[in-house]
Every structure is written in C-alpha cells, then in structure tokens.
GROMACS .gro file of C-alpha atoms in nm:
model
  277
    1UNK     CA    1  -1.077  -1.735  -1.428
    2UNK     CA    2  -0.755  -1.612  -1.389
    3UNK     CA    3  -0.568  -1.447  -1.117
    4UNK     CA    4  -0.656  -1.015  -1.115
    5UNK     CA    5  -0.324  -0.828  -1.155
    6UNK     CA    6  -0.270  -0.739  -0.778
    7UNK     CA    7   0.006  -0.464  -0.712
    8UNK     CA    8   0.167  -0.512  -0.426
    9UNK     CA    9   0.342  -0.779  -0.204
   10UNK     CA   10   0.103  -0.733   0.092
   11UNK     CA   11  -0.199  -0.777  -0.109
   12UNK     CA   12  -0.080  -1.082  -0.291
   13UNK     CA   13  -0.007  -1.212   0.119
   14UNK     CA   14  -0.398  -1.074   0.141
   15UNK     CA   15  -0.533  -1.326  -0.183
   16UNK     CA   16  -0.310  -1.598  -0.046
   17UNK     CA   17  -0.409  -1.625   0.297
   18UNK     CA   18  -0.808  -1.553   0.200
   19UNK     CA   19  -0.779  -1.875  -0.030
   20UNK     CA   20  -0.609  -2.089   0.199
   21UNK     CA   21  -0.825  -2.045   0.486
   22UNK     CA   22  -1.167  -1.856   0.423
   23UNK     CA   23  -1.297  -1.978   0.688
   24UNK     CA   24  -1.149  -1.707   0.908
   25UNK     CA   25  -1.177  -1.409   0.603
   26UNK     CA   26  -1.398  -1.118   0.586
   27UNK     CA   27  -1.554  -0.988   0.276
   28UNK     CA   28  -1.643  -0.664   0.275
   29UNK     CA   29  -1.739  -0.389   0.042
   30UNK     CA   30  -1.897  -0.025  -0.004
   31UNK     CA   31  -2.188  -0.015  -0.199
   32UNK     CA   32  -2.271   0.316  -0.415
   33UNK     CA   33  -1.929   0.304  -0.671
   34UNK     CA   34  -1.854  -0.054  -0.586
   35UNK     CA   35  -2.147  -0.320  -0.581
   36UNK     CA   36  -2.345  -0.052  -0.745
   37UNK     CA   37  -2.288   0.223  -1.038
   38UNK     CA   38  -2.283   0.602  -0.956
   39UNK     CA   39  -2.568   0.744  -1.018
   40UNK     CA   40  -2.722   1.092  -0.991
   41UNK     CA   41  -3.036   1.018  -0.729
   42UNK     CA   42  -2.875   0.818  -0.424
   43UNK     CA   43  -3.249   0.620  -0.504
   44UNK     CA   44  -3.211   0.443  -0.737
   45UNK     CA   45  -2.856   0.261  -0.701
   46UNK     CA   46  -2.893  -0.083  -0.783
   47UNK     CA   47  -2.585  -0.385  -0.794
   48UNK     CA   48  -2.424  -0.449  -1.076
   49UNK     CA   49  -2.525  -0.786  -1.268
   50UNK     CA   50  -2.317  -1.019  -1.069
   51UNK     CA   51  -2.284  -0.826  -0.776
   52UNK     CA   52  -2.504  -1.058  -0.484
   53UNK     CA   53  -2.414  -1.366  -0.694
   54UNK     CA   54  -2.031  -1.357  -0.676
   55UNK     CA   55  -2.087  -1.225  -0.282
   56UNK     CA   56  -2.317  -1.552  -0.221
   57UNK     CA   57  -2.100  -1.740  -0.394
   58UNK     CA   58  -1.814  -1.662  -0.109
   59UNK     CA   59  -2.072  -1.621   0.155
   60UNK     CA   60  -2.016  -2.050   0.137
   61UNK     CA   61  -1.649  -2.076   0.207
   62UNK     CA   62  -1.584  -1.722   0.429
   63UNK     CA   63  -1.633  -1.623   0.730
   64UNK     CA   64  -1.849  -1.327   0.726
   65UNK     CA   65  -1.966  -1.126   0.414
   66UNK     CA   66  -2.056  -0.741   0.484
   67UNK     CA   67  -2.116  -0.426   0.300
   68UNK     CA   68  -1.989  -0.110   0.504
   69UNK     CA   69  -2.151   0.197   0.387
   70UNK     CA   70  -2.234   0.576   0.478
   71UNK     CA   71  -2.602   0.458   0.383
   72UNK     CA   72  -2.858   0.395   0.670
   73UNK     CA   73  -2.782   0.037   0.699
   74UNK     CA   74  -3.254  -0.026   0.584
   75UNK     CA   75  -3.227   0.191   0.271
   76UNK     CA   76  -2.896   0.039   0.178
   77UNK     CA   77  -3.051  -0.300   0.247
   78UNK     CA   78  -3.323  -0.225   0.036
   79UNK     CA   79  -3.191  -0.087  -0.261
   80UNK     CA   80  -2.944  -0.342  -0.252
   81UNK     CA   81  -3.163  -0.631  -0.283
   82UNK     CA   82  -2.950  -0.841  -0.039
   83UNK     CA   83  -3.244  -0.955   0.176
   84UNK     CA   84  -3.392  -1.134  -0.093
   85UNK     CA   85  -3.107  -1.354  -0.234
   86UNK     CA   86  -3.128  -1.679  -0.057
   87UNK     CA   87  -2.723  -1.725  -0.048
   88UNK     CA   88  -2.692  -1.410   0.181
   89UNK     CA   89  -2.872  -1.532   0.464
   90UNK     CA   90  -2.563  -1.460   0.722
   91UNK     CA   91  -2.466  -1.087   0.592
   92UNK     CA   92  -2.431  -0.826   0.789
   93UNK     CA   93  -2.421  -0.476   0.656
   94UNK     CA   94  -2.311  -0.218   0.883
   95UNK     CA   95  -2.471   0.102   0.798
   96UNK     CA   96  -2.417   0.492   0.908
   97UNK     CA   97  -2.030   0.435   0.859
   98UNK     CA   98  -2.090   0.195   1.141
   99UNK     CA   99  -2.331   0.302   1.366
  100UNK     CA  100  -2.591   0.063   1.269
  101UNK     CA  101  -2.585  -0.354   1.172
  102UNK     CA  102  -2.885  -0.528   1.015
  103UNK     CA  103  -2.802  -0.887   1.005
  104UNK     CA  104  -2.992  -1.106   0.764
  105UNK     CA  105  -3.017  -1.422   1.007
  106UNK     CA  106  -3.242  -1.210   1.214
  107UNK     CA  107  -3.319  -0.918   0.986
  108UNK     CA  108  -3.322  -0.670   1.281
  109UNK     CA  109  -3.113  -0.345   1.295
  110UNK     CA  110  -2.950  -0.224   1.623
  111UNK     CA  111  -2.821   0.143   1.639
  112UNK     CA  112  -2.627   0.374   1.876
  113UNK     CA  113  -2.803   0.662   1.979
  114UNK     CA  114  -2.792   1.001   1.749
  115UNK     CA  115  -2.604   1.268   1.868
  116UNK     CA  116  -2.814   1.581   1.908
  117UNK     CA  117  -2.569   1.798   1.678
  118UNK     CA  118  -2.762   1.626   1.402
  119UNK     CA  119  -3.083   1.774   1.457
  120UNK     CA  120  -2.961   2.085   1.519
  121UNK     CA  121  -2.796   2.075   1.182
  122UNK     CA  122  -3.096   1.954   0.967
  123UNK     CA  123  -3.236   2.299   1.101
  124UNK     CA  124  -3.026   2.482   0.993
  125UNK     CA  125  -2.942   2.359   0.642
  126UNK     CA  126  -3.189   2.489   0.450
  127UNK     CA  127  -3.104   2.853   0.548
  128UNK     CA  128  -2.759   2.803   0.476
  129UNK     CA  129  -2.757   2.664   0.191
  130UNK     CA  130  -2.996   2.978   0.063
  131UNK     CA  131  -2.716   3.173   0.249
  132UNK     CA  132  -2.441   3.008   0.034
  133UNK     CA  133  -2.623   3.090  -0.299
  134UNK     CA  134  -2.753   2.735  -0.386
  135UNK     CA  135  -3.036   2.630  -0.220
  136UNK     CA  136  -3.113   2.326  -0.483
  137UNK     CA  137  -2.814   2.112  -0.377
  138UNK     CA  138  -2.977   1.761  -0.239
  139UNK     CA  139  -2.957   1.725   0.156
  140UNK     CA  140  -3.008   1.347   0.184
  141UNK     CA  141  -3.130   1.265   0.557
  142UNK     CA  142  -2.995   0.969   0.655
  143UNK     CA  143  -3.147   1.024   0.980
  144UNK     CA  144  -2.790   0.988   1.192
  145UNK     CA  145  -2.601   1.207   0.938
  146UNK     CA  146  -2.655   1.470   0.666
  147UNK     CA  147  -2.493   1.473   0.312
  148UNK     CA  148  -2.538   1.735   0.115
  149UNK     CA  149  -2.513   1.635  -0.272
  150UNK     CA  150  -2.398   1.926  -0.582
  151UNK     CA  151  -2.367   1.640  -0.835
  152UNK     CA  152  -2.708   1.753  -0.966
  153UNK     CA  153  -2.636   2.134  -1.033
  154UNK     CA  154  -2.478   2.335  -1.343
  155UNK     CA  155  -2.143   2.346  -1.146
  156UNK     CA  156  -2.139   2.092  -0.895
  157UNK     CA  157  -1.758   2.105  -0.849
  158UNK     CA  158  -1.772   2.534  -0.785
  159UNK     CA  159  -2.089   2.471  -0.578
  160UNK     CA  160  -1.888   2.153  -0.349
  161UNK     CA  161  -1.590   2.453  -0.311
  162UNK     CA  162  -1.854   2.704  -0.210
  163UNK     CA  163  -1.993   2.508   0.033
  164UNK     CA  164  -1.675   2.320   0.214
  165UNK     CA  165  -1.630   2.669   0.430
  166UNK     CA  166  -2.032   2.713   0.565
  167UNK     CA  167  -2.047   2.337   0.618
  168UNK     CA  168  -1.724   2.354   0.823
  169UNK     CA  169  -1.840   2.578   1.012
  170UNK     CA  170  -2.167   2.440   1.063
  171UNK     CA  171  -1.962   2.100   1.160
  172UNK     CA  172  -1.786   2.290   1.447
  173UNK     CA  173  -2.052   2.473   1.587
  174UNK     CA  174  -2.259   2.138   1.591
  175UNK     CA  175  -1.960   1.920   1.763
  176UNK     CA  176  -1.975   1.704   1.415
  177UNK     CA  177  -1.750   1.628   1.119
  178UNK     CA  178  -1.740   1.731   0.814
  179UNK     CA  179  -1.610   1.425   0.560
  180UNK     CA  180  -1.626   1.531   0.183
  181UNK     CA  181  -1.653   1.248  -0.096
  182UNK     CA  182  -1.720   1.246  -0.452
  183UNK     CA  183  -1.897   1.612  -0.518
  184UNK     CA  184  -2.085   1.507  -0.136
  185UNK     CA  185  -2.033   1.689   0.174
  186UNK     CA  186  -2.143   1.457   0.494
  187UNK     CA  187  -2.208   1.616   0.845
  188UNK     CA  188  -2.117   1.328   1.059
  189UNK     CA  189  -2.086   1.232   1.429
  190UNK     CA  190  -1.787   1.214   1.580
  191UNK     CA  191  -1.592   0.853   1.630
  192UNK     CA  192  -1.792   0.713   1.323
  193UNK     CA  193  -1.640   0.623   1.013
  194UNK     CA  194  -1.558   0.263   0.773
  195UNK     CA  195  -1.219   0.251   0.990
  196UNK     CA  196  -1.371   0.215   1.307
  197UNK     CA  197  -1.711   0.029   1.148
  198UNK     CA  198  -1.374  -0.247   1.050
  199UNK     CA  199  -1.193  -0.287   1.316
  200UNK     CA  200  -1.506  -0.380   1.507
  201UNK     CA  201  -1.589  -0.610   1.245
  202UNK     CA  202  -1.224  -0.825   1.270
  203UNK     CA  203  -1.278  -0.813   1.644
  204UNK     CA  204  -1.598  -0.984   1.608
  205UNK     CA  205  -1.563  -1.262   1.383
  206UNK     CA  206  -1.184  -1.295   1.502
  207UNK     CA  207  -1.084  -1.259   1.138
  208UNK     CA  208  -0.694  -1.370   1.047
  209UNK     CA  209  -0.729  -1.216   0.677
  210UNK     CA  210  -0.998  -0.961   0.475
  211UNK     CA  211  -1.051  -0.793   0.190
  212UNK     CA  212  -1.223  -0.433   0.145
  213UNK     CA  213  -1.332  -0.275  -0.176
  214UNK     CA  214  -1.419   0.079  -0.192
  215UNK     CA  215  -1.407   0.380  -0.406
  216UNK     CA  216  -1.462   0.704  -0.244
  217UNK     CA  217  -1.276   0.915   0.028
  218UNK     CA  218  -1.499   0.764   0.287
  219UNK     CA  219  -1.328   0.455   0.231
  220UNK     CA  220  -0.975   0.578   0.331
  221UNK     CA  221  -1.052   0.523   0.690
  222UNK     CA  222  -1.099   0.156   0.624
  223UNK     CA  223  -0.773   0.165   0.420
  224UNK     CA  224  -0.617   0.288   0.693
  225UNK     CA  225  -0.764   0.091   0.971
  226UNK     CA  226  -0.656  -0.201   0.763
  227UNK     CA  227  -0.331  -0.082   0.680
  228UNK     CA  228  -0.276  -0.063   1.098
  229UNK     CA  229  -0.397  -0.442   1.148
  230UNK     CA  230  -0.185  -0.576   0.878
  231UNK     CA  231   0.115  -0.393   1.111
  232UNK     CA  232  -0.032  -0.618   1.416
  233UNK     CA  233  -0.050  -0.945   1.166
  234UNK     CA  234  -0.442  -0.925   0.978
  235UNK     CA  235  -0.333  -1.032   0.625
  236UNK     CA  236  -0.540  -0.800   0.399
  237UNK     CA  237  -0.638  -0.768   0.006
  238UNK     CA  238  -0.749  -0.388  -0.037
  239UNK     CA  239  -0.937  -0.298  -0.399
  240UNK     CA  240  -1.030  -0.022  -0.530
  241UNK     CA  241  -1.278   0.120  -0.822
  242UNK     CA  242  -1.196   0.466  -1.027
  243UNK     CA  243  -1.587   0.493  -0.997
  244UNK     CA  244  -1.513   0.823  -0.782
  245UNK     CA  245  -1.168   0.880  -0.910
  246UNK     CA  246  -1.018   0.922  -0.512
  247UNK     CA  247  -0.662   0.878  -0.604
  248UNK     CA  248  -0.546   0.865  -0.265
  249UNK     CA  249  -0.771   0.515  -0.244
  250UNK     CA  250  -0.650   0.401  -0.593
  251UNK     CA  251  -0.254   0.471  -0.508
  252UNK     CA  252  -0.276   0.288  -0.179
  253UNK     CA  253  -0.493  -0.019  -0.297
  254UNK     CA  254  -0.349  -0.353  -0.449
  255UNK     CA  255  -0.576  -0.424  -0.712
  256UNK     CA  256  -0.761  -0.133  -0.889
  257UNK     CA  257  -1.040  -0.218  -1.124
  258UNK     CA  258  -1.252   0.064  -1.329
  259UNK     CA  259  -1.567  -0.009  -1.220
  260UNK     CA  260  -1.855  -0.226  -1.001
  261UNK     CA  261  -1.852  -0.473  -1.311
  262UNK     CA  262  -1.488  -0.548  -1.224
  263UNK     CA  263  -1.518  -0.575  -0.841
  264UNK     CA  264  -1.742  -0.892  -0.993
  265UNK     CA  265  -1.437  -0.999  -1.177
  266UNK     CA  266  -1.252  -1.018  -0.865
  267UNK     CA  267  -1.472  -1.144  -0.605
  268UNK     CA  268  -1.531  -1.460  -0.930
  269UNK     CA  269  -1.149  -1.463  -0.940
  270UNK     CA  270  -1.158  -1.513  -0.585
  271UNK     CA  271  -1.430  -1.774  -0.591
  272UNK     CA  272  -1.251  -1.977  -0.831
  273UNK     CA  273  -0.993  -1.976  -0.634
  274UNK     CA  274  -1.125  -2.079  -0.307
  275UNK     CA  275  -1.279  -2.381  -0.481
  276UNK     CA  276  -0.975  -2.482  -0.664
  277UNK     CA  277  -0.774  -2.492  -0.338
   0.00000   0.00000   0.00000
C-alpha cells in the first residue's frame, strides 16, 4: 500500500520517525468519527471493518496503542469491542478526556475523583432544558461529565445555538466547562481534556514520536498539546477525518481522510511500512 498524501513537512518528519523506530511511537485515536461512524444514538457506535485489525496489527511493532475519548473509558471499551481482539492485549484507552485508563493487560479502570459541580449539574438539567424550550435533547451521563446531544431534533443546529448561553451559564455557576463539538454540548471538569489526557500519555511510555487521529473540536486540545511537544522535539503525524467537519482540526492536521474507513487506510499504510523497514 502506498504512502497517504501527508501535507505538511512536520508530519512527513511524524511518518518517518514512527517507521524507523516504533518501538518508542504512540498510536492513538478518538473513537466516535474516527475508529467508528457517526451515528445518531452514542449506543450503538461500532469500528469500522478494519478498525481493531489495522490497530493490532501496529500494537506488534509500537510502543503503546490507545484510544483517547470523551467516552467513559467501560462504555467506550465495550462498544468498541477492543477487549475481545486477542492482538490488543496491551491497550490502554484513556476515557473521560483523560480522567480514567482501563488497560487491557489487567482490564481494571482507575479514575480521579468527580468533582461535585457534576452532580449539581445533572440536577439541574432537566429543568433547564424545559426552561430553554427543548426538553427532548439527549443528556448522555457519562457519570464524570454531561453532554447534552440536539443531533436528534427537527433543528438540531438552532436548538445547539439556543442552548450554548443556559449551558454557559450553568458551566460557571457549577465551576465546570463548557466544550461544544459536533451539534454536542459537554459540561466538563476543569483541567480535563485529550491535550492533557496526551501529554500524560508521552510522559509515560517516554514516547520520541506519535500519531493522533481525531475529528471533532474535542480533539483540538490534543492538536495542540502535540503541536507544543513537537516545539520541545516529539516528532508527530496528526490526522484528521471530515466525519464532524471541525475545520479548525482539518486545516491544522497533515493528512486528512473523509472518513473512519480511511483512518484504516492509513494506520495499513503505516503497517506496511513498519514491516517493510
């Protein structure tokens, strides 16, 4: 398979260095827009055909293989199926933007504790969203954060505008943040996001080089955080789907591919590569 069509000087450093020594890469990836379709109920996102295959296949010659997602780190294991693929037995996936890691070699989850902002918020949803004028927009409780979906209704872009003031507001008076995505608005806590849920993860495994596929505003903060460690040396390879159509992620990433059926294209490409070497 040939080589993707990669943008950009740095990311062609990022390909390079991953395929000359995977040994100390990081694979990483998002899951809902990336390893798995959009879809209108959060439950039932599955991977792409491919998806665990291509990841397993790297999982041999890497470092570390990880999926980073807003997802609480058990339902995204789940629903991704990762558990059961027998060439995955050393991924981690770091769920709640971070705030938890399941590791398959031990399949345990360890969390930080919940701030109590979160709570206070899940009481107060309901009401407001009755307030706002649409009470059918899908809260989905991920337990350490709240997202509140308006894919599902007759105008989910109006209803996402209508919202974006109350839920600020809510954010504030609840000490969390407010971090909008594709037609989602996510109450978060404070000091959690895919930049810092990164950075942790090149500390840890000591990586020298990484690449990071995403498709949604949440990702940004892993661009970025990326972005700052290739300043201090980390060579990096950052992709990016139109699945969510973020253009800020698709204008700063060096290969863009339409969909989770061409982050599989890649991660092969990459594969191929690795064993070629």
């Amino acid at each position: 398979m040939s080589t993707p069509v990669i943008q950009t000087d740095a990311g062609r450093a990022g390909w390079e260095a991953i395929v000359a020594d995977p040994a100390t890469a990081v694979i990483s990836s998002d899951f809902d827009g990336v390893l798995s379709p959009l879809v209108e109920d959060p439950a039932r996102s599955r991977p792409v055909e491919g998806a665990l295959d291509a990841l397993a296949r790297l999982a041999r010659s890497v470092g570390q293989v990880a999926i980073v997602t807003g997802r609480p780190a058990l339902v995204a294991t789940e629903l991704s199926g990762v558990s059961a693929h027998p060439g995955l037995g050393q991924l981690v996936v770091l769920g709640h933007y971070g705030l938890e890691r399941w590791d398959a070699a031990t399949g345990k989850v360890t969390t930080a504790p919940v701030p109590a902002g979160v709570a206070t918020a899940r009481g107060r949803l309901p009401g407001l969203l009755t307030e706002a004028g649409v009470p059918d927009a899908f809260v989905e409780d991920k337990d350490s954060s709240l997202a509140v979906h308006t894919r599902r209704l007759d105008d989910p872009t109006g209803a996402f505008e209508l919202l974006r003031g109350p839920l600020t507001a809510l954010a504030e008076e609840t000490e969390l943040r407010l971090e909008p995505g594709n037609l989602v608005l996510e109450l978060r806590p404070p000091g959690i996001d895919k930049g810092v849920a990164i950075r942790s993860l090149v500390e840890s495994t000591g990586a020298r080089s990484i690449l990071y596929a995403g498709d949604d505003l949440g990702d940004l903060a892993a661009f970025k955080a990326i972005g700052a460690l290739r300043s201090a040396g980390l060579s990096a390879l950052l992709l990016a789907t139109r699945s969510s159509n973020a253009t800020e992620l698709i204008e700063a990433a060096d290969i863009v591919v339409d969909d989770p059926s061409g982050v599989v294209t890649v991660l092969t490409a990459l594969s191929d590569a690795i064993s070629a070497r």
